[in-house]
Amino acid sequence: GQNIDQPTEMTATEGAIVQINCTYQTSGFNGLFWYQQHAGEAPTFLSYNVLDGLEEKGRFSSFLSRSKGYSYLLLKELQMKDSASYLCAVRDSNYQLIWGAGTKLIIKP
Amino acid sequence: ETGVTQTPRHLVMGMTNKKSLKCEQHLGHNAMYWYKQSAKKPLELMFVYNFKEQTENNSVPSRFSPECPNSSHLFLHLHTLQPEDSALYLCASSQESGQGPDTQYFGPGTRLTVL
């Protein structure tokens, strides 16, 4: 079966750095997405990786290793507004998005 | 992203009621989706419409009935629901090209409670 694994919850301190991991086993691979979802709001697109390596976008970076079935989202200079759930999703060979259950990130002052 | 709107934002209904959820996208996309989001579970894809044609129905019970009158509007008709159908229902849209990210953009969701 197809599976996306990510930690259920993480806690970090304001101003620090946090890395949220995502591992996947899917039938084929056509890209990996990270979304941010604040409580009661829509998931919003953060990043897309299809080739190995690091994609940087301001305070957020996303890394992909296709051979390891592994990605991480790196958040730097954490702010209180970064408290949210972070969803990892992989597009498989049928072009379907397979979703992880999300990682709830709690930022403490 | 505010290009996808959903109404109502909250809905409480009894098991014998009939109600409809509405989604509208203002992004000029050609594909629209209904997802169910339950606590601590992955997003569950329910239905996909591409150019107004339903291309996916992931074994969803018949008490959920989708309708896509045009490429900008999507409805989810609900009848005789069960308490376990209580969840956040999310609508999304994308421009499907079969290449590139074809990123999905989400609406804020309808929080449904079935009593």
PDB file of C-alpha atoms in Angstrom:
ATOM      1  CA  GLY A   1       0.000   0.000   0.000  1.00  0.00           C
ATOM      2  CA  GLN A   2       0.923   3.630  -0.226  1.00  0.00           C
ATOM      3  CA  ASN A   3       1.995   5.462   2.906  1.00  0.00           C
ATOM      4  CA  ILE A   4       3.222   8.848   4.047  1.00  0.00           C
ATOM      5  CA  ASP A   5       4.742   9.108   7.528  1.00  0.00           C
ATOM      6  CA  GLN A   6       5.366  12.302   9.463  1.00  0.00           C
ATOM      7  CA  PRO A   7       5.504  13.026  13.202  1.00  0.00           C
ATOM      8  CA  THR A   8       2.182  13.800  14.826  1.00  0.00           C
ATOM      9  CA  GLU A   9       3.360  16.754  16.857  1.00  0.00           C
ATOM     10  CA  MET A  10       6.514  18.805  17.430  1.00  0.00           C
ATOM     11  CA  THR A  11       7.350  21.665  19.778  1.00  0.00           C
ATOM     12  CA  ALA A  12       9.937  24.373  19.161  1.00  0.00           C
ATOM     13  CA  THR A  13      10.961  27.725  20.584  1.00  0.00           C
ATOM     14  CA  GLU A  14      10.407  31.111  18.985  1.00  0.00           C
ATOM     15  CA  GLY A  15      13.511  32.187  17.054  1.00  0.00           C
ATOM     16  CA  ALA A  16      14.837  28.645  16.732  1.00  0.00           C
ATOM     17  CA  ILE A  17      15.020  26.213  13.788  1.00  0.00           C
ATOM     18  CA  VAL A  18      12.836  23.128  13.355  1.00  0.00           C
ATOM     19  CA  GLN A  19      12.957  20.281  10.835  1.00  0.00           C
ATOM     20  CA  ILE A  20       9.796  18.312  10.015  1.00  0.00           C
ATOM     21  CA  ASN A  21      10.486  14.973   8.355  1.00  0.00           C
ATOM     22  CA  CYS A  22       8.349  13.074   5.880  1.00  0.00           C
ATOM     23  CA  THR A  23       8.997   9.567   4.569  1.00  0.00           C
ATOM     24  CA  TYR A  24       6.961   7.982   1.821  1.00  0.00           C
ATOM     25  CA  GLN A  25       6.313   4.685   0.083  1.00  0.00           C
ATOM     26  CA  THR A  26       4.263   5.224  -3.058  1.00  0.00           C
ATOM     27  CA  SER A  27       3.698   3.583  -6.410  1.00  0.00           C
ATOM     28  CA  GLY A  28       5.797   5.946  -8.453  1.00  0.00           C
ATOM     29  CA  PHE A  29       6.761   9.531  -7.781  1.00  0.00           C
ATOM     30  CA  ASN A  30       5.736  12.720  -9.547  1.00  0.00           C
ATOM     31  CA  GLY A  31       6.598  15.345  -6.978  1.00  0.00           C
ATOM     32  CA  LEU A  32       6.264  16.129  -3.277  1.00  0.00           C
ATOM     33  CA  PHE A  33       4.339  19.007  -1.727  1.00  0.00           C
ATOM     34  CA  TRP A  34       4.347  20.732   1.636  1.00  0.00           C
ATOM     35  CA  TYR A  35       1.296  22.653   2.822  1.00  0.00           C
ATOM     36  CA  GLN A  36       0.680  24.746   5.946  1.00  0.00           C
ATOM     37  CA  GLN A  37      -2.699  24.645   7.655  1.00  0.00           C
ATOM     38  CA  HIS A  38      -3.647  26.920  10.527  1.00  0.00           C
ATOM     39  CA  ALA A  39      -6.445  25.669  12.747  1.00  0.00           C
ATOM     40  CA  GLY A  40      -9.814  26.172  11.085  1.00  0.00           C
ATOM     41  CA  GLU A  41      -8.291  27.443   7.854  1.00  0.00           C
ATOM     42  CA  ALA A  42      -7.462  26.202   4.358  1.00  0.00           C
ATOM     43  CA  PRO A  43      -4.232  24.340   3.669  1.00  0.00           C
ATOM     44  CA  THR A  44      -1.921  26.734   1.834  1.00  0.00           C
ATOM     45  CA  PHE A  45       0.826  25.675  -0.554  1.00  0.00           C
ATOM     46  CA  LEU A  46       4.387  26.077   0.732  1.00  0.00           C
ATOM     47  CA  SER A  47       6.733  24.162  -1.555  1.00  0.00           C
ATOM     48  CA  TYR A  48       7.134  21.610  -4.327  1.00  0.00           C
ATOM     49  CA  ASN A  49      10.104  19.282  -4.910  1.00  0.00           C
ATOM     50  CA  VAL A  50      10.467  16.948  -7.863  1.00  0.00           C
ATOM     51  CA  LEU A  51      14.267  16.705  -8.108  1.00  0.00           C
ATOM     52  CA  ASP A  52      16.698  15.815  -5.338  1.00  0.00           C
ATOM     53  CA  GLY A  53      18.077  18.668  -3.340  1.00  0.00           C
ATOM     54  CA  LEU A  54      17.101  21.714  -1.375  1.00  0.00           C
ATOM     55  CA  GLU A  55      14.576  24.361  -2.398  1.00  0.00           C
ATOM     56  CA  GLU A  56      14.787  27.568  -0.375  1.00  0.00           C
ATOM     57  CA  LYS A  57      12.004  30.099  -0.015  1.00  0.00           C
ATOM     58  CA  GLY A  58      12.723  32.747   2.579  1.00  0.00           C
ATOM     59  CA  ARG A  59      12.592  31.251   6.076  1.00  0.00           C
ATOM     60  CA  PHE A  60      11.291  27.936   4.710  1.00  0.00           C
ATOM     61  CA  SER A  61      13.312  25.288   2.863  1.00  0.00           C
ATOM     62  CA  SER A  62      12.307  21.864   1.602  1.00  0.00           C
ATOM     63  CA  PHE A  63      14.633  18.959   0.861  1.00  0.00           C
ATOM     64  CA  LEU A  64      14.040  15.818  -1.181  1.00  0.00           C
ATOM     65  CA  SER A  65      15.887  12.517  -1.555  1.00  0.00           C
ATOM     66  CA  ARG A  66      14.009  10.290  -3.987  1.00  0.00           C
ATOM     67  CA  SER A  67      16.312   7.303  -3.445  1.00  0.00           C
ATOM     68  CA  LYS A  68      15.545   7.377   0.289  1.00  0.00           C
ATOM     69  CA  GLY A  69      11.858   8.259  -0.050  1.00  0.00           C
ATOM     70  CA  TYR A  70      12.498  11.164   2.282  1.00  0.00           C
ATOM     71  CA  SER A  71      11.806  14.861   2.544  1.00  0.00           C
ATOM     72  CA  TYR A  72      12.036  17.489   5.222  1.00  0.00           C
ATOM     73  CA  LEU A  73      10.677  20.974   5.735  1.00  0.00           C
ATOM     74  CA  LEU A  74      13.057  23.327   7.516  1.00  0.00           C
ATOM     75  CA  LEU A  75      11.686  26.398   9.241  1.00  0.00           C
ATOM     76  CA  LYS A  76      14.175  29.019  10.424  1.00  0.00           C
ATOM     77  CA  GLU A  77      13.779  32.000  12.780  1.00  0.00           C
ATOM     78  CA  LEU A  78      10.524  30.586  14.064  1.00  0.00           C
ATOM     79  CA  GLN A  79       7.692  32.994  14.758  1.00  0.00           C
ATOM     80  CA  MET A  80       4.557  32.437  16.810  1.00  0.00           C
ATOM     81  CA  LYS A  81       2.490  32.601  13.597  1.00  0.00           C
ATOM     82  CA  ASP A  82       4.290  29.461  12.376  1.00  0.00           C
ATOM     83  CA  SER A  83       2.215  27.439  14.852  1.00  0.00           C
ATOM     84  CA  ALA A  84       0.170  25.295  12.462  1.00  0.00           C
ATOM     85  CA  SER A  85      -0.087  21.832  10.978  1.00  0.00           C
ATOM     86  CA  TYR A  86       2.285  20.968   8.142  1.00  0.00           C
ATOM     87  CA  LEU A  87       1.053  18.479   5.564  1.00  0.00           C
ATOM     88  CA  CYS A  88       3.283  16.382   3.314  1.00  0.00           C
ATOM     89  CA  ALA A  89       1.800  14.977   0.088  1.00  0.00           C
ATOM     90  CA  VAL A  90       3.278  12.898  -2.739  1.00  0.00           C
ATOM     91  CA  ARG A  91       1.947  12.604  -6.276  1.00  0.00           C
ATOM     92  CA  ASP A  92       2.103   8.982  -7.386  1.00  0.00           C
ATOM     93  CA  SER A  93       2.393   7.359 -10.818  1.00  0.00           C
ATOM     94  CA  ASN A  94      -1.380   7.768 -11.366  1.00  0.00           C
ATOM     95  CA  TYR A  95      -0.978  11.492 -10.682  1.00  0.00           C
ATOM     96  CA  GLN A  96      -2.964  11.117  -7.455  1.00  0.00           C
ATOM     97  CA  LEU A  97      -1.933  13.046  -4.339  1.00  0.00           C
ATOM     98  CA  ILE A  98      -1.236  10.810  -1.337  1.00  0.00           C
ATOM     99  CA  TRP A  99      -1.395  12.765   1.925  1.00  0.00           C
ATOM    100  CA  GLY A 100       0.261  12.394   5.293  1.00  0.00           C
ATOM    101  CA  ALA A 101      -1.751  12.996   8.469  1.00  0.00           C
ATOM    102  CA  GLY A 102       0.117  16.231   9.151  1.00  0.00           C
ATOM    103  CA  THR A 103       2.520  17.437  11.830  1.00  0.00           C
ATOM    104  CA  LYS A 104       1.172  19.870  14.405  1.00  0.00           C
ATOM    105  CA  LEU A 105       3.906  22.369  15.219  1.00  0.00           C
ATOM    106  CA  ILE A 106       3.655  24.218  18.533  1.00  0.00           C
ATOM    107  CA  ILE A 107       5.841  27.302  18.984  1.00  0.00           C
ATOM    108  CA  LYS A 108       6.612  28.405  22.533  1.00  0.00           C
ATOM    109  CA  PRO A 109       7.885  31.861  23.487  1.00  0.00           C
TER     110      PRO A 109
ATOM    111  CA  GLU B   1      -4.733  32.010  -1.391  1.00  0.00           C
ATOM    112  CA  THR B   2      -8.324  33.360  -1.418  1.00  0.00           C
ATOM    113  CA  GLY B   3      -9.276  32.155  -4.877  1.00  0.00           C
ATOM    114  CA  VAL B   4     -11.461  29.296  -3.600  1.00  0.00           C
ATOM    115  CA  THR B   5     -14.533  30.042  -1.508  1.00  0.00           C
ATOM    116  CA  GLN B   6     -16.812  27.646   0.340  1.00  0.00           C
ATOM    117  CA  THR B   7     -20.215  28.061   1.954  1.00  0.00           C
ATOM    118  CA  PRO B   8     -21.403  27.517   4.558  1.00  0.00           C
ATOM    119  CA  ARG B   9     -18.371  27.593   6.842  1.00  0.00           C
ATOM    120  CA  HIS B  10     -20.220  25.668   9.556  1.00  0.00           C
ATOM    121  CA  LEU B  11     -23.154  23.277   9.273  1.00  0.00           C
ATOM    122  CA  VAL B  12     -25.020  21.261  11.863  1.00  0.00           C
ATOM    123  CA  MET B  13     -27.542  18.776  10.554  1.00  0.00           C
ATOM    124  CA  GLY B  14     -29.604  15.859  11.720  1.00  0.00           C
ATOM    125  CA  MET B  15     -29.322  12.431  10.148  1.00  0.00           C
ATOM    126  CA  THR B  16     -32.562  12.893   8.205  1.00  0.00           C
ATOM    127  CA  ASN B  17     -31.754  16.319   6.767  1.00  0.00           C
ATOM    128  CA  LYS B  18     -30.715  17.202   3.241  1.00  0.00           C
ATOM    129  CA  LYS B  19     -28.164  19.949   2.752  1.00  0.00           C
ATOM    130  CA  SER B  20     -25.643  21.086   0.142  1.00  0.00           C
ATOM    131  CA  LEU B  21     -22.121  22.420   0.351  1.00  0.00           C
ATOM    132  CA  LYS B  22     -21.008  24.943  -2.244  1.00  0.00           C
ATOM    133  CA  CYS B  23     -17.560  25.685  -3.634  1.00  0.00           C
ATOM    134  CA  GLU B  24     -16.527  28.348  -6.132  1.00  0.00           C
ATOM    135  CA  GLN B  25     -13.094  28.911  -7.623  1.00  0.00           C
ATOM    136  CA  HIS B  26     -12.014  32.216  -9.157  1.00  0.00           C
ATOM    137  CA  LEU B  27      -8.674  30.986 -10.503  1.00  0.00           C
ATOM    138  CA  GLY B  28      -9.680  29.798 -13.978  1.00  0.00           C
ATOM    139  CA  HIS B  29      -8.709  26.228 -13.126  1.00  0.00           C
ATOM    140  CA  ASN B  30      -9.986  23.168 -14.968  1.00  0.00           C
ATOM    141  CA  ALA B  31     -10.116  20.678 -12.092  1.00  0.00           C
ATOM    142  CA  MET B  32     -11.961  20.698  -8.761  1.00  0.00           C
ATOM    143  CA  TYR B  33     -11.861  18.325  -5.799  1.00  0.00           C
ATOM    144  CA  TRP B  34     -13.762  17.398  -2.652  1.00  0.00           C
ATOM    145  CA  TYR B  35     -11.756  16.174   0.331  1.00  0.00           C
ATOM    146  CA  LYS B  36     -12.772  14.978   3.781  1.00  0.00           C
ATOM    147  CA  GLN B  37     -10.473  15.916   6.667  1.00  0.00           C
ATOM    148  CA  SER B  38     -10.919  14.135   9.992  1.00  0.00           C
ATOM    149  CA  ALA B  39      -8.831  14.802  13.082  1.00  0.00           C
ATOM    150  CA  LYS B  40      -5.353  13.273  12.959  1.00  0.00           C
ATOM    151  CA  LYS B  41      -6.067  11.500   9.666  1.00  0.00           C
ATOM    152  CA  PRO B  42      -4.730  12.165   6.164  1.00  0.00           C
ATOM    153  CA  LEU B  43      -6.878  14.093   3.750  1.00  0.00           C
ATOM    154  CA  GLU B  44      -9.278  11.695   2.025  1.00  0.00           C
ATOM    155  CA  LEU B  45      -9.983  12.431  -1.628  1.00  0.00           C
ATOM    156  CA  MET B  46     -13.688  12.004  -2.323  1.00  0.00           C
ATOM    157  CA  PHE B  47     -14.370  13.272  -5.840  1.00  0.00           C
ATOM    158  CA  VAL B  48     -12.467  14.839  -8.726  1.00  0.00           C
ATOM    159  CA  TYR B  49     -13.908  16.782 -11.631  1.00  0.00           C
ATOM    160  CA  ASN B  50     -11.824  17.668 -14.661  1.00  0.00           C
ATOM    161  CA  PHE B  51     -13.420  19.924 -17.257  1.00  0.00           C
ATOM    162  CA  LYS B  52     -16.746  19.290 -15.465  1.00  0.00           C
ATOM    163  CA  GLU B  53     -16.424  15.515 -15.925  1.00  0.00           C
ATOM    164  CA  GLN B  54     -16.156  13.339 -12.849  1.00  0.00           C
ATOM    165  CA  THR B  55     -12.890  11.464 -13.109  1.00  0.00           C
ATOM    166  CA  GLU B  56     -12.612  10.055  -9.613  1.00  0.00           C
ATOM    167  CA  ASN B  57     -14.980   8.637  -7.037  1.00  0.00           C
ATOM    168  CA  ASN B  58     -13.043   7.025  -4.234  1.00  0.00           C
ATOM    169  CA  SER B  59     -15.676   4.555  -3.046  1.00  0.00           C
ATOM    170  CA  VAL B  60     -17.654   7.317  -1.387  1.00  0.00           C
ATOM    171  CA  PRO B  61     -21.051   6.319   0.071  1.00  0.00           C
ATOM    172  CA  SER B  62     -24.038   7.322  -2.035  1.00  0.00           C
ATOM    173  CA  ARG B  63     -25.284   9.626   0.711  1.00  0.00           C
ATOM    174  CA  PHE B  64     -22.695  12.048  -0.711  1.00  0.00           C
ATOM    175  CA  SER B  65     -23.598  13.259  -4.196  1.00  0.00           C
ATOM    176  CA  PRO B  66     -21.379  15.701  -6.116  1.00  0.00           C
ATOM    177  CA  GLU B  67     -22.470  18.105  -8.818  1.00  0.00           C
ATOM    178  CA  CYS B  68     -20.296  20.233 -11.087  1.00  0.00           C
ATOM    179  CA  PRO B  69     -22.455  22.482 -13.301  1.00  0.00           C
ATOM    180  CA  ASN B  70     -19.439  24.343 -14.736  1.00  0.00           C
ATOM    181  CA  SER B  71     -15.702  24.559 -14.245  1.00  0.00           C
ATOM    182  CA  SER B  72     -16.021  27.226 -11.528  1.00  0.00           C
ATOM    183  CA  HIS B  73     -18.651  25.691  -9.269  1.00  0.00           C
ATOM    184  CA  LEU B  74     -18.807  22.461  -7.313  1.00  0.00           C
ATOM    185  CA  PHE B  75     -21.490  21.193  -4.967  1.00  0.00           C
ATOM    186  CA  LEU B  76     -21.671  18.337  -2.497  1.00  0.00           C
ATOM    187  CA  HIS B  77     -25.224  17.238  -1.766  1.00  0.00           C
ATOM    188  CA  LEU B  78     -25.713  15.514   1.576  1.00  0.00           C
ATOM    189  CA  HIS B  79     -28.594  13.308   2.690  1.00  0.00           C
ATOM    190  CA  THR B  80     -29.180  10.806   5.513  1.00  0.00           C
ATOM    191  CA  LEU B  81     -25.694  11.294   6.866  1.00  0.00           C
ATOM    192  CA  GLN B  82     -24.217   9.430   9.834  1.00  0.00           C
ATOM    193  CA  PRO B  83     -22.469  10.923  12.895  1.00  0.00           C
ATOM    194  CA  GLU B  84     -19.137   9.523  11.610  1.00  0.00           C
ATOM    195  CA  ASP B  85     -19.490  11.837   8.590  1.00  0.00           C
ATOM    196  CA  SER B  86     -18.790  14.780  10.885  1.00  0.00           C
ATOM    197  CA  ALA B  87     -15.557  16.332   9.584  1.00  0.00           C
ATOM    198  CA  LEU B  88     -14.070  19.287   7.736  1.00  0.00           C
ATOM    199  CA  TYR B  89     -14.968  19.151   4.043  1.00  0.00           C
ATOM    200  CA  LEU B  90     -12.435  20.890   1.857  1.00  0.00           C
ATOM    201  CA  CYS B  91     -12.771  21.955  -1.745  1.00  0.00           C
ATOM    202  CA  ALA B  92      -9.700  22.485  -3.937  1.00  0.00           C
ATOM    203  CA  SER B  93      -8.954  23.437  -7.509  1.00  0.00           C
ATOM    204  CA  SER B  94      -5.972  23.126  -9.833  1.00  0.00           C
ATOM    205  CA  GLN B  95      -4.942  23.698 -13.428  1.00  0.00           C
ATOM    206  CA  GLU B  96      -4.187  20.167 -14.574  1.00  0.00           C
ATOM    207  CA  SER B  97      -1.587  20.016 -17.293  1.00  0.00           C
ATOM    208  CA  GLY B  98      -0.083  16.598 -16.590  1.00  0.00           C
ATOM    209  CA  GLN B  99       3.293  18.209 -16.089  1.00  0.00           C
ATOM    210  CA  GLY B 100       4.781  20.488 -13.499  1.00  0.00           C
ATOM    211  CA  PRO B 101       3.354  20.839  -9.999  1.00  0.00           C
ATOM    212  CA  ASP B 102      -0.323  21.378 -10.946  1.00  0.00           C
ATOM    213  CA  THR B 103      -0.649  22.718  -7.411  1.00  0.00           C
ATOM    214  CA  GLN B 104      -3.994  22.362  -5.675  1.00  0.00           C
ATOM    215  CA  TYR B 105      -5.434  25.438  -3.977  1.00  0.00           C
ATOM    216  CA  PHE B 106      -7.867  24.949  -1.140  1.00  0.00           C
ATOM    217  CA  GLY B 107     -10.930  26.692   0.180  1.00  0.00           C
ATOM    218  CA  PRO B 108     -11.397  27.293   3.934  1.00  0.00           C
ATOM    219  CA  GLY B 109     -13.657  24.267   4.333  1.00  0.00           C
ATOM    220  CA  THR B 110     -17.078  23.542   5.801  1.00  0.00           C
ATOM    221  CA  ARG B 111     -17.079  22.194   9.345  1.00  0.00           C
ATOM    222  CA  LEU B 112     -19.905  19.638   9.322  1.00  0.00           C
ATOM    223  CA  THR B 113     -21.461  18.194  12.448  1.00  0.00           C
ATOM    224  CA  VAL B 114     -24.037  15.408  12.110  1.00  0.00           C
ATOM    225  CA  LEU B 115     -26.203  14.882  15.176  1.00  0.00           C
TER     226      LEU B 115
END
